[in-house]
Coordinates of N, CA and C in Angstrom, one line a residue:
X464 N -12.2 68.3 -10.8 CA -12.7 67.5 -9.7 C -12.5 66.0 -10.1
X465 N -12.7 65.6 -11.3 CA -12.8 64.4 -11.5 C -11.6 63.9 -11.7
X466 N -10.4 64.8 -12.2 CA -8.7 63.8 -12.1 C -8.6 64.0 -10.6
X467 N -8.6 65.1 -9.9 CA -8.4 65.0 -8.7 C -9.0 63.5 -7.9
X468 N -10.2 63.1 -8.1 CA -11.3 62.3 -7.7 C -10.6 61.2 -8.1
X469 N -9.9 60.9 -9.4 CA -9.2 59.8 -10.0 C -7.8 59.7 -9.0
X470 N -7.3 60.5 -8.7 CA -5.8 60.2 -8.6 C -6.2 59.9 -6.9
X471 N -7.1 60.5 -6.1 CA -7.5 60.0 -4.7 C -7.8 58.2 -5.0
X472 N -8.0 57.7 -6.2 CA -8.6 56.4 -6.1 C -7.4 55.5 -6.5
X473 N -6.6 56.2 -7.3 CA -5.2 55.4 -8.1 C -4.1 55.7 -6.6
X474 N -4.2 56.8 -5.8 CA -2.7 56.6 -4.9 C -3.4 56.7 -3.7
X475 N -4.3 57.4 -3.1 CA -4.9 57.2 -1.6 C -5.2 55.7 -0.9
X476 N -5.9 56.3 -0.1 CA -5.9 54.8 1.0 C -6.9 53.7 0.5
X477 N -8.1 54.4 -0.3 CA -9.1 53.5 -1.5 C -8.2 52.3 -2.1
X478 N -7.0 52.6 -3.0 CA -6.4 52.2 -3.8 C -6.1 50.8 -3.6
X479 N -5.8 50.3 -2.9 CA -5.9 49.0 -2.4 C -6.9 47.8 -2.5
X480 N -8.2 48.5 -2.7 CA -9.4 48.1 -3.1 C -9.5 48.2 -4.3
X481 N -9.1 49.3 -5.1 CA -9.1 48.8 -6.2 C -8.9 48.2 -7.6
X482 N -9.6 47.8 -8.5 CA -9.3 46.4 -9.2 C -9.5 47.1 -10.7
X483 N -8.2 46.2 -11.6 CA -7.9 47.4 -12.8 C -9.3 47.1 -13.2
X484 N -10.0 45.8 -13.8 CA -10.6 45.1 -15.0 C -12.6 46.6 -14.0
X485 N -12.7 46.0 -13.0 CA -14.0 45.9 -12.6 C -14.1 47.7 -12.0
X486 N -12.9 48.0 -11.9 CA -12.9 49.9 -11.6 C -12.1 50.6 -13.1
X487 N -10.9 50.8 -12.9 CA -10.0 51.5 -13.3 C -10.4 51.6 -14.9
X488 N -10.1 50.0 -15.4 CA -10.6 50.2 -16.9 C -12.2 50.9 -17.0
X489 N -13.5 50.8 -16.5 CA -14.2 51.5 -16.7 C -14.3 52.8 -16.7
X490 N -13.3 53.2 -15.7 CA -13.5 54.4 -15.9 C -13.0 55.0 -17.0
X491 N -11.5 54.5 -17.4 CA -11.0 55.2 -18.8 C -11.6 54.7 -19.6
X492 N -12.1 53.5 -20.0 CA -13.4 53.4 -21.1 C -14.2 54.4 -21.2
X493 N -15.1 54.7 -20.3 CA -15.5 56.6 -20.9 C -15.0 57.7 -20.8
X494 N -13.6 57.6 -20.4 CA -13.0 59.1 -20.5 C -11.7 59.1 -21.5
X495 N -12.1 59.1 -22.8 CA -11.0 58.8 -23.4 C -10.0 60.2 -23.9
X496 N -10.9 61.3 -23.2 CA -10.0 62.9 -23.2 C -9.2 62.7 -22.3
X497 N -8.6 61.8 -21.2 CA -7.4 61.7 -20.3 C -6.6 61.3 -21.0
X498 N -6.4 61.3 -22.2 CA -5.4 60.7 -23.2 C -5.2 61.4 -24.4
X499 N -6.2 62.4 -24.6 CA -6.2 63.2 -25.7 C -7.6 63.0 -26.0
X500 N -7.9 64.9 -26.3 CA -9.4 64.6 -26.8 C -9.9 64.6 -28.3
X501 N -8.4 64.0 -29.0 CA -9.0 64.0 -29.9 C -9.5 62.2 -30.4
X502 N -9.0 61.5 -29.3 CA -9.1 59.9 -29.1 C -11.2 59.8 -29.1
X503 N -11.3 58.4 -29.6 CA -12.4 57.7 -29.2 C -12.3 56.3 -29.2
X504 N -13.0 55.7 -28.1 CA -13.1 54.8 -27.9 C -13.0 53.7 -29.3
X505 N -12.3 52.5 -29.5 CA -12.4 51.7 -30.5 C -12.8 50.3 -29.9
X506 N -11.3 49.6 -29.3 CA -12.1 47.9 -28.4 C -12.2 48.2 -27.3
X507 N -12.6 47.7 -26.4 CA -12.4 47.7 -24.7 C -12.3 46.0 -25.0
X508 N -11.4 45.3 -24.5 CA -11.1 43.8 -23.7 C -11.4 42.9 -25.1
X509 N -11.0 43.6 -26.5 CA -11.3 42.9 -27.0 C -10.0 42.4 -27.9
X510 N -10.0 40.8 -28.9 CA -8.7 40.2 -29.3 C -8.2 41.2 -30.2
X511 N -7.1 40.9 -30.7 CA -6.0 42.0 -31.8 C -7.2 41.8 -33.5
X512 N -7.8 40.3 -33.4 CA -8.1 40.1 -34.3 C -9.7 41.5 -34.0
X513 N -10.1 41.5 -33.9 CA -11.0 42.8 -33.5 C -10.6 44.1 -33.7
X514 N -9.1 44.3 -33.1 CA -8.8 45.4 -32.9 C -8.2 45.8 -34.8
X515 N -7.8 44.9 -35.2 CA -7.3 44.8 -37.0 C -8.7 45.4 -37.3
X516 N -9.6 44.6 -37.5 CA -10.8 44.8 -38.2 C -11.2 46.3 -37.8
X517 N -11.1 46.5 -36.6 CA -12.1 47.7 -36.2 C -11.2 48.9 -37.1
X518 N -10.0 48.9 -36.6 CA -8.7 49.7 -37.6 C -8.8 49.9 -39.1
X519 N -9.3 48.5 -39.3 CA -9.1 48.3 -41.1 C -10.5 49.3 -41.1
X520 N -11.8 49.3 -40.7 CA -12.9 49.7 -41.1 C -12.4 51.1 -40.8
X521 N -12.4 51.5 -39.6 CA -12.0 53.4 -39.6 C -11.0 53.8 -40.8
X522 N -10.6 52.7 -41.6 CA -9.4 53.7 -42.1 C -9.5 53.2 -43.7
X523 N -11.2 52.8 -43.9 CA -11.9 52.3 -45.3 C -11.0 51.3 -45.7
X524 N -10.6 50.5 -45.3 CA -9.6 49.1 -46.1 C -10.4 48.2 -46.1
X525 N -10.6 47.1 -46.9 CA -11.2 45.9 -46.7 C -11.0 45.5 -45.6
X526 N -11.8 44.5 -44.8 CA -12.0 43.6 -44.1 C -11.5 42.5 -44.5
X527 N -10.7 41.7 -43.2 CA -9.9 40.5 -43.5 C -10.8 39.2 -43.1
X528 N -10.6 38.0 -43.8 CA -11.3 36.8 -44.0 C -11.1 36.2 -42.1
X529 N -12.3 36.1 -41.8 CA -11.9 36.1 -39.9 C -11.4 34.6 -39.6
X530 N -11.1 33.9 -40.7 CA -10.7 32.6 -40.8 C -9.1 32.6 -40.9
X531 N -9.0 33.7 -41.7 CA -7.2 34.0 -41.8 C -6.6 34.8 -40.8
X532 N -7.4 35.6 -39.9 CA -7.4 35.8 -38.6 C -7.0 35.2 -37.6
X533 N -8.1 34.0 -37.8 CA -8.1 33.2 -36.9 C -6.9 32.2 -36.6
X534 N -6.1 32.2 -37.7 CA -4.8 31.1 -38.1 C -3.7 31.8 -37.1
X535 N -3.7 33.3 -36.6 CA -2.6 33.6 -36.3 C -2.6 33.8 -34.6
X536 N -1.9 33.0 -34.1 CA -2.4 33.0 -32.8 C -2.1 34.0 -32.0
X537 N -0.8 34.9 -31.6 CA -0.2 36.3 -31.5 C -1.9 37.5 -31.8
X538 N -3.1 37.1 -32.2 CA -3.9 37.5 -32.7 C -5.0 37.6 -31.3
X539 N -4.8 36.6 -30.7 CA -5.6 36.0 -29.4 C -5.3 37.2 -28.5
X540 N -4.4 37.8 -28.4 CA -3.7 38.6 -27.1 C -5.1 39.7 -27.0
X541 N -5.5 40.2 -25.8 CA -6.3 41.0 -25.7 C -5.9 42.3 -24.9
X542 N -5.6 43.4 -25.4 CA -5.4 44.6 -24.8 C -6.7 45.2 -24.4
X543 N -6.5 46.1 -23.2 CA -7.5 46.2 -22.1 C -8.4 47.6 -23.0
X544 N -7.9 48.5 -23.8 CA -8.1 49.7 -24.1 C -7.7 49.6 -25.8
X545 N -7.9 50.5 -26.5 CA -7.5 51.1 -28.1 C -8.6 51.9 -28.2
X546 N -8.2 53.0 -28.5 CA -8.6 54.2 -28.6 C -8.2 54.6 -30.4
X547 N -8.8 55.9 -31.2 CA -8.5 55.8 -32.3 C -8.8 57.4 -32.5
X548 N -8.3 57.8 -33.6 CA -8.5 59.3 -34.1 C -7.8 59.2 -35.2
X549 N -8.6 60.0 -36.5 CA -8.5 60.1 -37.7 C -8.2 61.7 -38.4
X550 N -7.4 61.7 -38.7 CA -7.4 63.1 -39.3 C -8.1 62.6 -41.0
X551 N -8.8 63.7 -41.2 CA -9.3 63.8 -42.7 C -8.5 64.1 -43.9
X552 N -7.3 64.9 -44.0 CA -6.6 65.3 -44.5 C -5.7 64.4 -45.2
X553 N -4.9 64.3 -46.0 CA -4.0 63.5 -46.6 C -2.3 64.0 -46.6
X554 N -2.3 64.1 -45.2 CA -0.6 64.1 -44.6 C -0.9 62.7 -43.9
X555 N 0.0 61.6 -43.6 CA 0.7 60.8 -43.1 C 1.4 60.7 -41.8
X556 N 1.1 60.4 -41.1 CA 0.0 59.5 -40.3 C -1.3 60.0 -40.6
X557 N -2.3 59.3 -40.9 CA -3.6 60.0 -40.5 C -4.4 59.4 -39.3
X558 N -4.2 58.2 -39.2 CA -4.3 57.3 -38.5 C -3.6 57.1 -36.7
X559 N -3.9 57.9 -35.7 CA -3.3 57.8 -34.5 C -4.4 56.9 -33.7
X560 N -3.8 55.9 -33.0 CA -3.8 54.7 -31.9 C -3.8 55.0 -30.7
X561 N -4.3 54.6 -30.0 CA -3.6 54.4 -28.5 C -3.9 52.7 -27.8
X562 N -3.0 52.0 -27.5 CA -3.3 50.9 -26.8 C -2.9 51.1 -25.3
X563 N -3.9 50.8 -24.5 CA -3.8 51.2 -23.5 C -3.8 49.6 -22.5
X564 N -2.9 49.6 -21.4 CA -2.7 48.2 -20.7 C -3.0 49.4 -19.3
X565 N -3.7 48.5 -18.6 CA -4.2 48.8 -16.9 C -4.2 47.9 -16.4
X566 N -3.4 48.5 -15.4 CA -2.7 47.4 -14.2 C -3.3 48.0 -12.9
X567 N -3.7 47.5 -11.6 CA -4.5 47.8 -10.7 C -3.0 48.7 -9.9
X568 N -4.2 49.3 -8.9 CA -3.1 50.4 -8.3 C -1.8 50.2 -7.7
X569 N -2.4 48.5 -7.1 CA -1.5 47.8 -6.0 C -0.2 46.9 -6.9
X570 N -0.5 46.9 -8.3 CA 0.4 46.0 -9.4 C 1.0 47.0 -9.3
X571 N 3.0 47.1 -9.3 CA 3.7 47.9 -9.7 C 4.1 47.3 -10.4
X572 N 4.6 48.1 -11.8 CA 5.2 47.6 -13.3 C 6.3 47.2 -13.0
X573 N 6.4 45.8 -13.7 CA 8.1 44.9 -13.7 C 8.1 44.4 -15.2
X574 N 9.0 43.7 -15.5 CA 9.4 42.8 -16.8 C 8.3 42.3 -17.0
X575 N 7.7 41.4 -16.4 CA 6.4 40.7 -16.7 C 5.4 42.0 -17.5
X576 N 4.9 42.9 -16.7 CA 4.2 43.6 -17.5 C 5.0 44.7 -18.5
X577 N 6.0 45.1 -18.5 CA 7.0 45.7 -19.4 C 6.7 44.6 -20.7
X578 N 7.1 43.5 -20.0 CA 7.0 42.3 -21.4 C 5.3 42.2 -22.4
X579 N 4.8 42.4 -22.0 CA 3.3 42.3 -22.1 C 3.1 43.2 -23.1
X580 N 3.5 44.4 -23.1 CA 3.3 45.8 -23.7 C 4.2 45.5 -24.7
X581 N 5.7 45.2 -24.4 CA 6.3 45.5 -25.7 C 6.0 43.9 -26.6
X582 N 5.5 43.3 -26.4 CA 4.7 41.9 -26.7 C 3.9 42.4 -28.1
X583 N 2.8 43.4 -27.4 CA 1.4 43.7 -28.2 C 2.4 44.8 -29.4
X584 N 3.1 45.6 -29.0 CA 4.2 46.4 -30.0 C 4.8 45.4 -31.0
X585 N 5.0 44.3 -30.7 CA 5.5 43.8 -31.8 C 4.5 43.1 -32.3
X586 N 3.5 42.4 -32.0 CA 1.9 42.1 -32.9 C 1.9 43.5 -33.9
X587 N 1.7 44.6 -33.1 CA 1.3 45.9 -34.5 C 2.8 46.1 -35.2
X588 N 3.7 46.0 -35.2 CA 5.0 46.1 -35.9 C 5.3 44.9 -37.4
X589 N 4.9 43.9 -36.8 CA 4.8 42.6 -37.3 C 3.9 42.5 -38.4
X590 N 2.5 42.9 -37.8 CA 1.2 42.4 -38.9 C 0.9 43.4 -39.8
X591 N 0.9 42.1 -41.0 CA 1.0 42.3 -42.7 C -0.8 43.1 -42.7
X592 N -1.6 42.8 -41.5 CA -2.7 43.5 -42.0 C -3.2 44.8 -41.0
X593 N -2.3 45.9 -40.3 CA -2.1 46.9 -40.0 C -1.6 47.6 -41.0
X594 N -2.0 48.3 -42.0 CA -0.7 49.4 -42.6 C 0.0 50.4 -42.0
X595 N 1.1 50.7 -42.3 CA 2.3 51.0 -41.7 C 2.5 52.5 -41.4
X596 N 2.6 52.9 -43.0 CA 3.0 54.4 -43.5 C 1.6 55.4 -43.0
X597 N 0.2 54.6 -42.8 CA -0.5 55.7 -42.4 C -1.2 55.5 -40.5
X598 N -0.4 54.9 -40.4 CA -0.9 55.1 -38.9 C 0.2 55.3 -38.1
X599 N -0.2 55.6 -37.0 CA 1.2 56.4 -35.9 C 0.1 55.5 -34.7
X600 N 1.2 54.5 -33.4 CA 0.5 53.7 -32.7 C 1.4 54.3 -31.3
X601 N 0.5 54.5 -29.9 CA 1.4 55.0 -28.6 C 0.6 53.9 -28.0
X602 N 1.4 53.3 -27.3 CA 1.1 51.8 -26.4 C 1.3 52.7 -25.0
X603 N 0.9 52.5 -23.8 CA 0.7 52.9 -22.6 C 0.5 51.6 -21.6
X604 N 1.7 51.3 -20.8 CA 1.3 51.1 -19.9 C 1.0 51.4 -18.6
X605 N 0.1 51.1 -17.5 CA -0.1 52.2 -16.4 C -0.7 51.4 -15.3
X606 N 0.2 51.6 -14.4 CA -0.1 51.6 -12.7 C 0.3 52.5 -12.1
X607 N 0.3 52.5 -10.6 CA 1.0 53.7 -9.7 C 2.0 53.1 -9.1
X608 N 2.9 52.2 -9.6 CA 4.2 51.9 -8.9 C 4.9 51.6 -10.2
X609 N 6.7 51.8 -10.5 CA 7.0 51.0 -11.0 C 8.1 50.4 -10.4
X610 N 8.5 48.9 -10.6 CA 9.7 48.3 -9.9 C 10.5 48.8 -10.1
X611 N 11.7 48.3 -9.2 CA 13.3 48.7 -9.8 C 13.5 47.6 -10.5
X612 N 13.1 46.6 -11.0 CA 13.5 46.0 -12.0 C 13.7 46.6 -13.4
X613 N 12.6 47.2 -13.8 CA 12.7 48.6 -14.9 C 12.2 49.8 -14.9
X614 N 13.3 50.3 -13.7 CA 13.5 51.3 -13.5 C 14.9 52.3 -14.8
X615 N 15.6 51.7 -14.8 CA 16.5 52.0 -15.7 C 16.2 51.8 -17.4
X616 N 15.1 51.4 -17.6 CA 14.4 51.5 -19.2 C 13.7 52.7 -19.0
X617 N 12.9 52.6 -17.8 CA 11.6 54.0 -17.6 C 12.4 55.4 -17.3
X618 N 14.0 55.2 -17.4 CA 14.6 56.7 -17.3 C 16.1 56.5 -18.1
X619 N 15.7 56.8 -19.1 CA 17.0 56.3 -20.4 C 17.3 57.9 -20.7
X620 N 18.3 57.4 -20.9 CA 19.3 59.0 -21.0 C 18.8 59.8 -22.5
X621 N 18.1 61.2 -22.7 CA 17.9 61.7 -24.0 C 16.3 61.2 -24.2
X622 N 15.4 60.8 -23.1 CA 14.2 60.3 -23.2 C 13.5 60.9 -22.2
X623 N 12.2 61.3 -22.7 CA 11.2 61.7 -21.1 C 10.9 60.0 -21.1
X624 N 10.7 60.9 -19.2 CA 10.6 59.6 -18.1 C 9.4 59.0 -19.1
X625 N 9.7 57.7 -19.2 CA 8.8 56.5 -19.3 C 8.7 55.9 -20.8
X626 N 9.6 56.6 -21.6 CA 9.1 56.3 -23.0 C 10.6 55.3 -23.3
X627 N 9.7 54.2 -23.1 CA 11.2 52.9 -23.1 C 11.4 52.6 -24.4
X628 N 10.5 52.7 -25.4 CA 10.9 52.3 -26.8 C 10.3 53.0 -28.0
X629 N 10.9 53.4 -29.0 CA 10.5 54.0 -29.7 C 10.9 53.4 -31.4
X630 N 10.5 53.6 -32.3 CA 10.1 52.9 -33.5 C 9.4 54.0 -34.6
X631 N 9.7 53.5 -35.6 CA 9.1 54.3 -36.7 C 7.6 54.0 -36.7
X632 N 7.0 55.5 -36.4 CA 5.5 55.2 -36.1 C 4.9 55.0 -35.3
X633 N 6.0 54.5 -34.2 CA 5.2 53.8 -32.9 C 6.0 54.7 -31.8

């Protein structure tokens, strides 16, 4: 009842009304099993410098000086969602991510937001204070339209629909 209940709100006649930040993200804020139930909530709306720390703590690493944080500005960007799951075991990844971008029903996906996403993919690709070899990171972006401007990334030959880039780990 409740995806049914969701997908009436994301493509029905509601949909129009409504708004990622003040609907849509709350609601995936407490449903973080639409994404896997092995996920839990980590930031909601909060900076990368947040989202490092929160990561470095689940995954017992020191904590970085919030001053040397503070120097990197690519740090400022705020993703709407990250979600986190840890396996206990010592196979590689143990560490699975989810960053999640929410775009309202009536935003259909173009370059602008395509760019946004693979933006935040290169902040976690990039930064010296993410480790690499033990986390595995899936970026999501999501509305109910996408443009024909990338259309032709979101259906690449030898790929399921929508998976525009792919990376070691990511």
């Amino acid at each position: 009842q409740f995806l049914d209940h969701l997908h009436n709100i994301v493509y029905g006649d509601e949909s129009k009304h409504i708004k990622e930040r003040a609907h849509l993200h709350k609601i995936l804020e407490k449903h973080p099993w639409i994404f896997g139930d092995q996920y839990h909530l980590s930031t909601s709306d909060k900076s990368f410098r947040t989202v490092i720390q929160k990561h470095r703590a689940s995954a017992e690493l020191p904590l970085i000086n919030e001053e040397d944080l503070a120097k990197i500005t690519e740090y400022n960007k705020i993703p709407d969602l990250c979600f986190i799951s840890k396996r206990d075991y010592p196979i590689n990844p143990k560490h699975h991510n989810l960053l999640v971008e929410i775009k309202a029903p009536k935003v259909p996906l173009k370059q602008k937001e395509l760019g946004q996403i693979k933006g935040y993919g290169n902040i976690i690709l990039k930064s010296p204070d993410l480790p690499k070899e033990s986390n595995h990171w899936d970026l999501f972006l999501i509305s109910s339209d996408i443009g024909d401007d990338i259309e032709m990334e979101v259906n690449q030959k030898d790929r399921p629909r929508g998976l525009v880039n792919e990376q070691p780990n990511m």
